[in-house]
Amino acid sequence: MAEALSAPGAFGPEQMTLSTELLQALTAGDKVRLVDMLSDEARTASHVAIDVNGAGASPGAVSPPRVGTSCRLLGVASNGNTALHLVASRGHAELAALICEKAPSLVAARNMCLDTLLHCAARAGHREVAECLLSAMRAGGAEEAAALRARNRQGATSLYEAVRHGCAGVVDAFMTASPELASGTNDDGVSVLYLAVSIESHRMVRALLRRSPDGAPSPASFTGPEGRTAMHVAAACCKGMVMEILAWKPEGPTLLTKVDSSGKSPLHFAVLHHNLDVVELLLNVEASLVRISDKDGLYPLHAVAMVGSTRIIDELIEKCHDYYEMVDDKGRNFLHCAVEHARDMVVDHICRNDKFDMLLNATDDEGNTPLHLAVKHGHPRIVTLLLQTTSVKTCIINKNGLTVIDLAHKELRSGSNYFLDPHRIVFNCLYSSGPTFYTVEGIQLLRVKDRPATETEASMKEDGMTKTGTIASVLIATVAFAAAFTVPGGFIADDHPNADTMAFVCSIVATSFLIYGGAREIPPNHRSRYNRLASGLVPVGVQFMLAAFAFGLHLVLVLICAMFIVAIVLEITLPNY
């Protein structure tokens, strides 16, 4: 059948096409002109019926004649559209009723895309045409009934096309005339109800879930892709959609506990989309939803910790007082998940509430505490928040025998040497406030503040020398500044740099190195390197400054001598004056 419909003209033995005059009347909706053409045909032509569906034994097979069929209407356009397809897609309801009367065999016709007349009317949103065609199809035989439920090449029914194009009026007409159409799905297993909820059309959802006149509940299907239901997508959308489905009795409330292929319930979807009002509604209807975990063992509490909503966390905890017992397949509680996903707001919220103390030092299956994970993933902000909490222990050892400072050192060695690298910042933070001892390749080391007094004094002495060097370099720069840019003897003199200028440059560079190297945030090896460079530049600057002063003093003495010589000469040569 599909092969018969795949080529133009596979609708009759003579592959008739619609005449230009008839096409103009159909597309323009000119009923008077169409009636005149059909009247002329009735006087000159006989009636014959043609199988327009290609459903016979071979393409174009002739079906038994039907009384009243007009031969002129049995042609097709180039894409296989019949006269009814053309008027249905353009919304000409009167012409559709007339053609259904004159050529009833066209009611079940399908074009090259396997679209029925209802597909065209539904896609264009013409409710009156859809009602006319629905009436004609329901009054027909088995062939028309099959066309009512037919799918096109995209696997979509006519009702699915109406929902997909947002034609609420057509959906209402379908559900009034044939509510059983809502029980079907497309080839991907997506129901019309799931689609209507996903595009957030309240009107279409109400039409699909409306009870029939005899009081029977709607037969609508609720299935969606990957095992999800309409309730899953409603929980991700808004509270109104959830209420619409909950009002669908008795099917709606049962969807609350259904899970998708990954094991997620509608509550998981609500928390993942930050829908606090939906979370409150779902928990008020079914509080046990908070205890449903997915295939990875993740409860809604884990999911909300990953997205970072503290208000939803408080709402879930009110319905589940043993939240500290809820761990996933890796033994992690929701604080572990918040740390791994860098949700510092959640971590801060937990650290500020004493009721969460049991979570702070809990270990997962690998023996890692939340602080271990913060160190491993390099989250300085979270490490700081946890260390500020007095109940957090830094001496806990994981399965690999590592404390948090051990783990920090391990991550530091595998990272970069950049001083703003997150793992380096974490290590420095733990190094100054962590456990008294840590191990590096089996050697036990002491913390900085627990080292012998001689080392501390040496460090203080180094800081004092740095301050002294900074003061000296600043004084040199101050003294040399004016002389370096004063003419004569400015920045360039006699095609070579002035000594004052060189003293000024050396002192400025040395000052910069000393300030940078004096910062506590700089790694110790970097500090010592810059201090050594500065200690070499300061003496050079002093030497250039002394040379400049010596040169200046030399010039002054030369001028004084010259003045004395001139005075003596004048006294000798001009005795009478």
PDB file of N, CA, C and O in Angstrom, residues 506-568:
ATOM      1  N   CYS A 506      66.095  50.771  38.882  1.00  0.00           N
ATOM      2  CA  CYS A 506      66.430  49.613  39.714  1.00  0.00           C
ATOM      3  C   CYS A 506      65.641  49.605  41.018  1.00  0.00           C
ATOM      4  O   CYS A 506      65.161  48.561  41.471  1.00  0.00           O
ATOM      5  N   SER A 507      65.495  50.779  41.631  1.00  0.00           N
ATOM      6  CA  SER A 507      64.768  50.837  42.903  1.00  0.00           C
ATOM      7  C   SER A 507      63.283  50.556  42.711  1.00  0.00           C
ATOM      8  O   SER A 507      62.661  49.895  43.554  1.00  0.00           O
ATOM      9  N   ILE A 508      62.679  51.036  41.618  1.00  0.00           N
ATOM     10  CA  ILE A 508      61.257  50.779  41.366  1.00  0.00           C
ATOM     11  C   ILE A 508      61.012  49.281  41.140  1.00  0.00           C
ATOM     12  O   ILE A 508      60.078  48.688  41.677  1.00  0.00           O
ATOM     13  N   VAL A 509      61.863  48.656  40.330  1.00  0.00           N
ATOM     14  CA  VAL A 509      61.706  47.217  40.067  1.00  0.00           C
ATOM     15  C   VAL A 509      61.904  46.428  41.357  1.00  0.00           C
ATOM     16  O   VAL A 509      61.148  45.480  41.659  1.00  0.00           O
ATOM     17  N   ALA A 510      62.892  46.802  42.153  1.00  0.00           N
ATOM     18  CA  ALA A 510      63.133  46.100  43.412  1.00  0.00           C
ATOM     19  C   ALA A 510      61.949  46.253  44.361  1.00  0.00           C
ATOM     20  O   ALA A 510      61.554  45.302  45.052  1.00  0.00           O
ATOM     21  N   THR A 511      61.367  47.463  44.394  1.00  0.00           N
ATOM     22  CA  THR A 511      60.196  47.683  45.256  1.00  0.00           C
ATOM     23  C   THR A 511      59.033  46.789  44.839  1.00  0.00           C
ATOM     24  O   THR A 511      58.343  46.200  45.683  1.00  0.00           O
ATOM     25  N   SER A 512      58.802  46.669  43.526  1.00  0.00           N
ATOM     26  CA  SER A 512      57.715  45.805  43.025  1.00  0.00           C
ATOM     27  C   SER A 512      57.939  44.358  43.417  1.00  0.00           C
ATOM     28  O   SER A 512      57.013  43.662  43.872  1.00  0.00           O
ATOM     29  N   PHE A 513      59.186  43.898  43.286  1.00  0.00           N
ATOM     30  CA  PHE A 513      59.481  42.509  43.642  1.00  0.00           C
ATOM     31  C   PHE A 513      59.274  42.273  45.142  1.00  0.00           C
ATOM     32  O   PHE A 513      58.749  41.236  45.569  1.00  0.00           O
ATOM     33  N   LEU A 514      59.673  43.232  45.952  1.00  0.00           N
ATOM     34  CA  LEU A 514      59.547  43.067  47.398  1.00  0.00           C
ATOM     35  C   LEU A 514      58.091  43.064  47.840  1.00  0.00           C
ATOM     36  O   LEU A 514      57.694  42.305  48.725  1.00  0.00           O
ATOM     37  N   ILE A 515      57.279  43.930  47.233  1.00  0.00           N
ATOM     38  CA  ILE A 515      55.851  43.959  47.589  1.00  0.00           C
ATOM     39  C   ILE A 515      55.162  42.657  47.179  1.00  0.00           C
ATOM     40  O   ILE A 515      54.390  42.069  47.947  1.00  0.00           O
ATOM     41  N   TYR A 516      55.463  42.204  45.971  1.00  0.00           N
ATOM     42  CA  TYR A 516      54.847  40.963  45.486  1.00  0.00           C
ATOM     43  C   TYR A 516      55.320  39.766  46.307  1.00  0.00           C
ATOM     44  O   TYR A 516      54.539  38.899  46.703  1.00  0.00           O
ATOM     45  N   GLY A 517      56.625  39.714  46.590  1.00  0.00           N
ATOM     46  CA  GLY A 517      57.161  38.589  47.335  1.00  0.00           C
ATOM     47  C   GLY A 517      56.787  38.608  48.801  1.00  0.00           C
ATOM     48  O   GLY A 517      56.907  37.589  49.485  1.00  0.00           O
ATOM     49  N   GLY A 518      56.313  39.748  49.321  1.00  0.00           N
ATOM     50  CA  GLY A 518      55.929  39.820  50.710  1.00  0.00           C
ATOM     51  C   GLY A 518      54.520  39.372  50.994  1.00  0.00           C
ATOM     52  O   GLY A 518      54.113  39.285  52.149  1.00  0.00           O
ATOM     53  N   ALA A 519      53.731  39.096  49.920  1.00  0.00           N
ATOM     54  CA  ALA A 519      52.349  38.665  50.112  1.00  0.00           C
ATOM     55  C   ALA A 519      52.308  37.237  50.642  1.00  0.00           C
ATOM     56  O   ALA A 519      53.031  36.353  50.164  1.00  0.00           O
ATOM     57  N   ARG A 520      51.453  36.968  51.634  1.00  0.00           N
ATOM     58  CA  ARG A 520      51.343  35.648  52.231  1.00  0.00           C
ATOM     59  C   ARG A 520      50.710  34.636  51.293  1.00  0.00           C
ATOM     60  O   ARG A 520      50.905  33.429  51.442  1.00  0.00           O
ATOM     61  N   GLU A 521      49.912  35.125  50.328  1.00  0.00           N
ATOM     62  CA  GLU A 521      49.234  34.205  49.415  1.00  0.00           C
ATOM     63  C   GLU A 521      50.174  33.601  48.377  1.00  0.00           C
ATOM     64  O   GLU A 521      49.832  32.638  47.704  1.00  0.00           O
ATOM     65  N   ILE A 522      51.371  34.204  48.243  1.00  0.00           N
ATOM     66  CA  ILE A 522      52.333  33.712  47.252  1.00  0.00           C
ATOM     67  C   ILE A 522      53.030  32.476  47.794  1.00  0.00           C
ATOM     68  O   ILE A 522      53.400  32.432  48.986  1.00  0.00           O
ATOM     69  N   PRO A 523      53.226  31.450  46.975  1.00  0.00           N
ATOM     70  CA  PRO A 523      53.948  30.255  47.436  1.00  0.00           C
ATOM     71  C   PRO A 523      55.334  30.614  47.963  1.00  0.00           C
ATOM     72  O   PRO A 523      55.982  31.555  47.464  1.00  0.00           O
ATOM     73  N   PRO A 524      55.813  29.890  48.968  1.00  0.00           N
ATOM     74  CA  PRO A 524      57.109  30.222  49.587  1.00  0.00           C
ATOM     75  C   PRO A 524      58.268  30.252  48.597  1.00  0.00           C
ATOM     76  O   PRO A 524      59.130  31.125  48.695  1.00  0.00           O
ATOM     77  N   ASN A 525      58.296  29.293  47.654  1.00  0.00           N
ATOM     78  CA  ASN A 525      59.404  29.283  46.703  1.00  0.00           C
ATOM     79  C   ASN A 525      59.381  30.515  45.799  1.00  0.00           C
ATOM     80  O   ASN A 525      60.418  31.058  45.416  1.00  0.00           O
ATOM     81  N   HIS A 526      58.187  31.004  45.469  1.00  0.00           N
ATOM     82  CA  HIS A 526      58.076  32.220  44.661  1.00  0.00           C
ATOM     83  C   HIS A 526      58.525  33.441  45.468  1.00  0.00           C
ATOM     84  O   HIS A 526      59.185  34.353  44.948  1.00  0.00           O
ATOM     85  N   ARG A 527      58.149  33.461  46.757  1.00  0.00           N
ATOM     86  CA  ARG A 527      58.515  34.599  47.598  1.00  0.00           C
ATOM     87  C   ARG A 527      60.039  34.725  47.697  1.00  0.00           C
ATOM     88  O   ARG A 527      60.606  35.809  47.545  1.00  0.00           O
ATOM     89  N   SER A 528      60.704  33.609  47.976  1.00  0.00           N
ATOM     90  CA  SER A 528      62.159  33.656  48.127  1.00  0.00           C
ATOM     91  C   SER A 528      62.833  34.059  46.814  1.00  0.00           C
ATOM     92  O   SER A 528      63.835  34.782  46.821  1.00  0.00           O
ATOM     93  N   ARG A 529      62.257  33.631  45.684  1.00  0.00           N
ATOM     94  CA  ARG A 529      62.842  33.973  44.386  1.00  0.00           C
ATOM     95  C   ARG A 529      62.780  35.481  44.142  1.00  0.00           C
ATOM     96  O   ARG A 529      63.777  36.115  43.753  1.00  0.00           O
ATOM     97  N   TYR A 530      61.636  36.090  44.397  1.00  0.00           N
ATOM     98  CA  TYR A 530      61.504  37.528  44.171  1.00  0.00           C
ATOM     99  C   TYR A 530      62.301  38.335  45.201  1.00  0.00           C
ATOM    100  O   TYR A 530      62.823  39.421  44.887  1.00  0.00           O
ATOM    101  N   ASN A 531      62.399  37.826  46.430  1.00  0.00           N
ATOM    102  CA  ASN A 531      63.208  38.527  47.430  1.00  0.00           C
ATOM    103  C   ASN A 531      64.689  38.524  47.050  1.00  0.00           C
ATOM    104  O   ASN A 531      65.408  39.514  47.266  1.00  0.00           O
ATOM    105  N   ARG A 532      65.149  37.408  46.464  1.00  0.00           N
ATOM    106  CA  ARG A 532      66.549  37.350  46.025  1.00  0.00           C
ATOM    107  C   ARG A 532      66.801  38.339  44.888  1.00  0.00           C
ATOM    108  O   ARG A 532      67.845  39.010  44.854  1.00  0.00           O
ATOM    109  N   LEU A 533      65.880  38.431  43.954  1.00  0.00           N
ATOM    110  CA  LEU A 533      66.038  39.391  42.855  1.00  0.00           C
ATOM    111  C   LEU A 533      66.075  40.824  43.377  1.00  0.00           C
ATOM    112  O   LEU A 533      66.885  41.650  42.937  1.00  0.00           O
ATOM    113  N   ALA A 534      65.182  41.104  44.335  1.00  0.00           N
ATOM    114  CA  ALA A 534      65.141  42.460  44.878  1.00  0.00           C
ATOM    115  C   ALA A 534      66.418  42.782  45.653  1.00  0.00           C
ATOM    116  O   ALA A 534      66.940  43.913  45.594  1.00  0.00           O
ATOM    117  N   SER A 535      66.917  41.780  46.389  1.00  0.00           N
ATOM    118  CA  SER A 535      68.135  42.020  47.175  1.00  0.00           C
ATOM    119  C   SER A 535      69.336  42.305  46.278  1.00  0.00           C
ATOM    120  O   SER A 535      70.303  42.957  46.699  1.00  0.00           O
ATOM    121  N   GLY A 536      69.279  41.829  45.034  1.00  0.00           N
ATOM    122  CA  GLY A 536      70.363  42.153  44.104  1.00  0.00           C
ATOM    123  C   GLY A 536      70.182  43.500  43.437  1.00  0.00           C
ATOM    124  O   GLY A 536      71.167  44.171  43.086  1.00  0.00           O
ATOM    125  N   LEU A 537      68.945  43.942  43.262  1.00  0.00           N
ATOM    126  CA  LEU A 537      68.699  45.214  42.581  1.00  0.00           C
ATOM    127  C   LEU A 537      68.893  46.418  43.500  1.00  0.00           C
ATOM    128  O   LEU A 537      69.304  47.494  43.047  1.00  0.00           O
ATOM    129  N   VAL A 538      68.601  46.279  44.791  1.00  0.00           N
ATOM    130  CA  VAL A 538      68.730  47.413  45.717  1.00  0.00           C
ATOM    131  C   VAL A 538      70.184  47.909  45.800  1.00  0.00           C
ATOM    132  O   VAL A 538      70.436  49.120  45.672  1.00  0.00           O
ATOM    133  N   PRO A 539      71.179  47.033  45.978  1.00  0.00           N
ATOM    134  CA  PRO A 539      72.571  47.533  45.992  1.00  0.00           C
ATOM    135  C   PRO A 539      72.971  48.185  44.674  1.00  0.00           C
ATOM    136  O   PRO A 539      73.715  49.177  44.678  1.00  0.00           O
ATOM    137  N   VAL A 540      72.500  47.650  43.567  1.00  0.00           N
ATOM    138  CA  VAL A 540      72.808  48.257  42.270  1.00  0.00           C
ATOM    139  C   VAL A 540      72.245  49.668  42.207  1.00  0.00           C
ATOM    140  O   VAL A 540      72.889  50.617  41.735  1.00  0.00           O
ATOM    141  N   GLY A 541      71.024  49.826  42.687  1.00  0.00           N
ATOM    142  CA  GLY A 541      70.427  51.151  42.702  1.00  0.00           C
ATOM    143  C   GLY A 541      71.198  52.111  43.583  1.00  0.00           C
ATOM    144  O   GLY A 541      71.380  53.294  43.242  1.00  0.00           O
ATOM    145  N   VAL A 542      71.676  51.623  44.745  1.00  0.00           N
ATOM    146  CA  VAL A 542      72.478  52.465  45.634  1.00  0.00           C
ATOM    147  C   VAL A 542      73.772  52.903  44.944  1.00  0.00           C
ATOM    148  O   VAL A 542      74.196  54.069  45.023  1.00  0.00           O
ATOM    149  N   GLN A 543      74.403  51.966  44.229  1.00  0.00           N
ATOM    150  CA  GLN A 543      75.655  52.290  43.543  1.00  0.00           C
ATOM    151  C   GLN A 543      75.439  53.351  42.469  1.00  0.00           C
ATOM    152  O   GLN A 543      76.229  54.290  42.331  1.00  0.00           O
ATOM    153  N   PHE A 544      74.349  53.208  41.696  1.00  0.00           N
ATOM    154  CA  PHE A 544      74.067  54.206  40.674  1.00  0.00           C
ATOM    155  C   PHE A 544      73.771  55.570  41.306  1.00  0.00           C
ATOM    156  O   PHE A 544      74.182  56.626  40.794  1.00  0.00           O
ATOM    157  N   MET A 545      73.074  55.576  42.432  1.00  0.00           N
ATOM    158  CA  MET A 545      72.766  56.833  43.088  1.00  0.00           C
ATOM    159  C   MET A 545      74.043  57.509  43.607  1.00  0.00           C
ATOM    160  O   MET A 545      74.228  58.720  43.463  1.00  0.00           O
ATOM    161  N   LEU A 546      74.973  56.730  44.223  1.00  0.00           N
ATOM    162  CA  LEU A 546      76.233  57.276  44.701  1.00  0.00           C
ATOM    163  C   LEU A 546      77.074  57.800  43.541  1.00  0.00           C
ATOM    164  O   LEU A 546      77.725  58.857  43.646  1.00  0.00           O
ATOM    165  N   ALA A 547      77.052  57.032  42.424  1.00  0.00           N
ATOM    166  CA  ALA A 547      77.802  57.488  41.251  1.00  0.00           C
ATOM    167  C   ALA A 547      77.260  58.808  40.731  1.00  0.00           C
ATOM    168  O   ALA A 547      78.015  59.717  40.334  1.00  0.00           O
ATOM    169  N   ALA A 548      75.937  58.948  40.750  1.00  0.00           N
ATOM    170  CA  ALA A 548      75.330  60.183  40.279  1.00  0.00           C
ATOM    171  C   ALA A 548      75.713  61.351  41.181  1.00  0.00           C
ATOM    172  O   ALA A 548      76.027  62.459  40.719  1.00  0.00           O
ATOM    173  N   PHE A 549      75.716  61.131  42.510  1.00  0.00           N
ATOM    174  CA  PHE A 549      76.088  62.199  43.437  1.00  0.00           C
ATOM    175  C   PHE A 549      77.567  62.543  43.300  1.00  0.00           C
ATOM    176  O   PHE A 549      77.959  63.720  43.383  1.00  0.00           O
ATOM    177  N   ALA A 550      78.402  61.518  43.121  1.00  0.00           N
ATOM    178  CA  ALA A 550      79.835  61.787  42.949  1.00  0.00           C
ATOM    179  C   ALA A 550      80.086  62.600  41.685  1.00  0.00           C
ATOM    180  O   ALA A 550      80.887  63.545  41.666  1.00  0.00           O
ATOM    181  N   PHE A 551      79.385  62.246  40.613  1.00  0.00           N
ATOM    182  CA  PHE A 551      79.534  62.976  39.361  1.00  0.00           C
ATOM    183  C   PHE A 551      79.051  64.416  39.530  1.00  0.00           C
ATOM    184  O   PHE A 551      79.667  65.370  39.056  1.00  0.00           O
ATOM    185  N   GLY A 552      77.962  64.575  40.251  1.00  0.00           N
ATOM    186  CA  GLY A 552      77.458  65.932  40.487  1.00  0.00           C
ATOM    187  C   GLY A 552      78.423  66.752  41.334  1.00  0.00           C
ATOM    188  O   GLY A 552      78.664  67.944  41.059  1.00  0.00           O
ATOM    189  N   LEU A 553      78.993  66.151  42.379  1.00  0.00           N
ATOM    190  CA  LEU A 553      79.973  66.849  43.215  1.00  0.00           C
ATOM    191  C   LEU A 553      81.205  67.219  42.418  1.00  0.00           C
ATOM    192  O   LEU A 553      81.780  68.311  42.584  1.00  0.00           O
ATOM    193  N   HIS A 554      81.615  66.322  41.524  1.00  0.00           N
ATOM    194  CA  HIS A 554      82.776  66.590  40.674  1.00  0.00           C
ATOM    195  C   HIS A 554      82.517  67.814  39.793  1.00  0.00           C
ATOM    196  O   HIS A 554      83.395  68.689  39.640  1.00  0.00           O
ATOM    197  N   LEU A 555      81.344  67.922  39.239  1.00  0.00           N
ATOM    198  CA  LEU A 555      81.006  69.061  38.396  1.00  0.00           C
ATOM    199  C   LEU A 555      81.028  70.362  39.203  1.00  0.00           C
ATOM    200  O   LEU A 555      81.494  71.408  38.742  1.00  0.00           O
ATOM    201  N   VAL A 556      80.517  70.304  40.418  1.00  0.00           N
ATOM    202  CA  VAL A 556      80.493  71.513  41.258  1.00  0.00           C
ATOM    203  C   VAL A 556      81.921  71.988  41.564  1.00  0.00           C
ATOM    204  O   VAL A 556      82.245  73.190  41.482  1.00  0.00           O
ATOM    205  N   LEU A 557      82.822  71.058  41.918  1.00  0.00           N
ATOM    206  CA  LEU A 557      84.207  71.421  42.216  1.00  0.00           C
ATOM    207  C   LEU A 557      84.900  72.004  40.990  1.00  0.00           C
ATOM    208  O   LEU A 557      85.658  72.983  41.083  1.00  0.00           O
ATOM    209  N   VAL A 558      84.636  71.408  39.829  1.00  0.00           N
ATOM    210  CA  VAL A 558      85.232  71.917  38.590  1.00  0.00           C
ATOM    211  C   VAL A 558      84.761  73.347  38.320  1.00  0.00           C
ATOM    212  O   VAL A 558      85.551  74.235  37.939  1.00  0.00           O
ATOM    213  N   LEU A 559      83.510  73.618  38.522  1.00  0.00           N
ATOM    214  CA  LEU A 559      82.994  74.961  38.293  1.00  0.00           C
ATOM    215  C   LEU A 559      83.581  75.973  39.259  1.00  0.00           C
ATOM    216  O   LEU A 559      83.907  77.126  38.898  1.00  0.00           O
ATOM    217  N   ILE A 560      83.735  75.553  40.526  1.00  0.00           N
ATOM    218  CA  ILE A 560      84.324  76.469  41.521  1.00  0.00           C
ATOM    219  C   ILE A 560      85.773  76.799  41.153  1.00  0.00           C
ATOM    220  O   ILE A 560      86.216  77.971  41.207  1.00  0.00           O
ATOM    221  N   CYS A 561      86.511  75.764  40.758  1.00  0.00           N
ATOM    222  CA  CYS A 561      87.905  75.988  40.345  1.00  0.00           C
ATOM    223  C   CYS A 561      87.958  76.920  39.135  1.00  0.00           C
ATOM    224  O   CYS A 561      88.827  77.817  39.049  1.00  0.00           O
ATOM    225  N   ALA A 562      87.080  76.705  38.206  1.00  0.00           N
ATOM    226  CA  ALA A 562      87.062  77.547  37.011  1.00  0.00           C
ATOM    227  C   ALA A 562      86.777  78.999  37.372  1.00  0.00           C
ATOM    228  O   ALA A 562      87.374  79.937  36.817  1.00  0.00           O
ATOM    229  N   MET A 563      85.861  79.206  38.302  1.00  0.00           N
ATOM    230  CA  MET A 563      85.519  80.559  38.712  1.00  0.00           C
ATOM    231  C   MET A 563      86.707  81.237  39.393  1.00  0.00           C
ATOM    232  O   MET A 563      86.995  82.451  39.166  1.00  0.00           O
ATOM    233  N   PHE A 564      87.457  80.512  40.246  1.00  0.00           N
ATOM    234  CA  PHE A 564      88.642  81.080  40.885  1.00  0.00           C
ATOM    235  C   PHE A 564      89.699  81.442  39.845  1.00  0.00           C
ATOM    236  O   PHE A 564      90.339  82.498  39.921  1.00  0.00           O
ATOM    237  N   ILE A 565      89.906  80.599  38.890  1.00  0.00           N
ATOM    238  CA  ILE A 565      90.918  80.846  37.846  1.00  0.00           C
ATOM    239  C   ILE A 565      90.559  82.094  37.050  1.00  0.00           C
ATOM    240  O   ILE A 565      91.406  82.957  36.755  1.00  0.00           O
ATOM    241  N   VAL A 566      89.272  82.208  36.707  1.00  0.00           N
ATOM    242  CA  VAL A 566      88.834  83.380  35.950  1.00  0.00           C
ATOM    243  C   VAL A 566      89.030  84.657  36.756  1.00  0.00           C
ATOM    244  O   VAL A 566      89.479  85.701  36.262  1.00  0.00           O
ATOM    245  N   ALA A 567      88.718  84.577  38.067  1.00  0.00           N
ATOM    246  CA  ALA A 567      88.887  85.760  38.917  1.00  0.00           C
ATOM    247  C   ALA A 567      90.348  86.171  39.018  1.00  0.00           C
ATOM    248  O   ALA A 567      90.701  87.378  38.975  1.00  0.00           O
ATOM    249  N   ILE A 568      91.249  85.219  39.155  1.00  0.00           N
ATOM    250  CA  ILE A 568      92.687  85.529  39.238  1.00  0.00           C
ATOM    251  C   ILE A 568      93.180  86.146  37.951  1.00  0.00           C
ATOM    252  O   ILE A 568      93.940  87.134  37.937  1.00  0.00           O
TER     253      ILE A 568
END
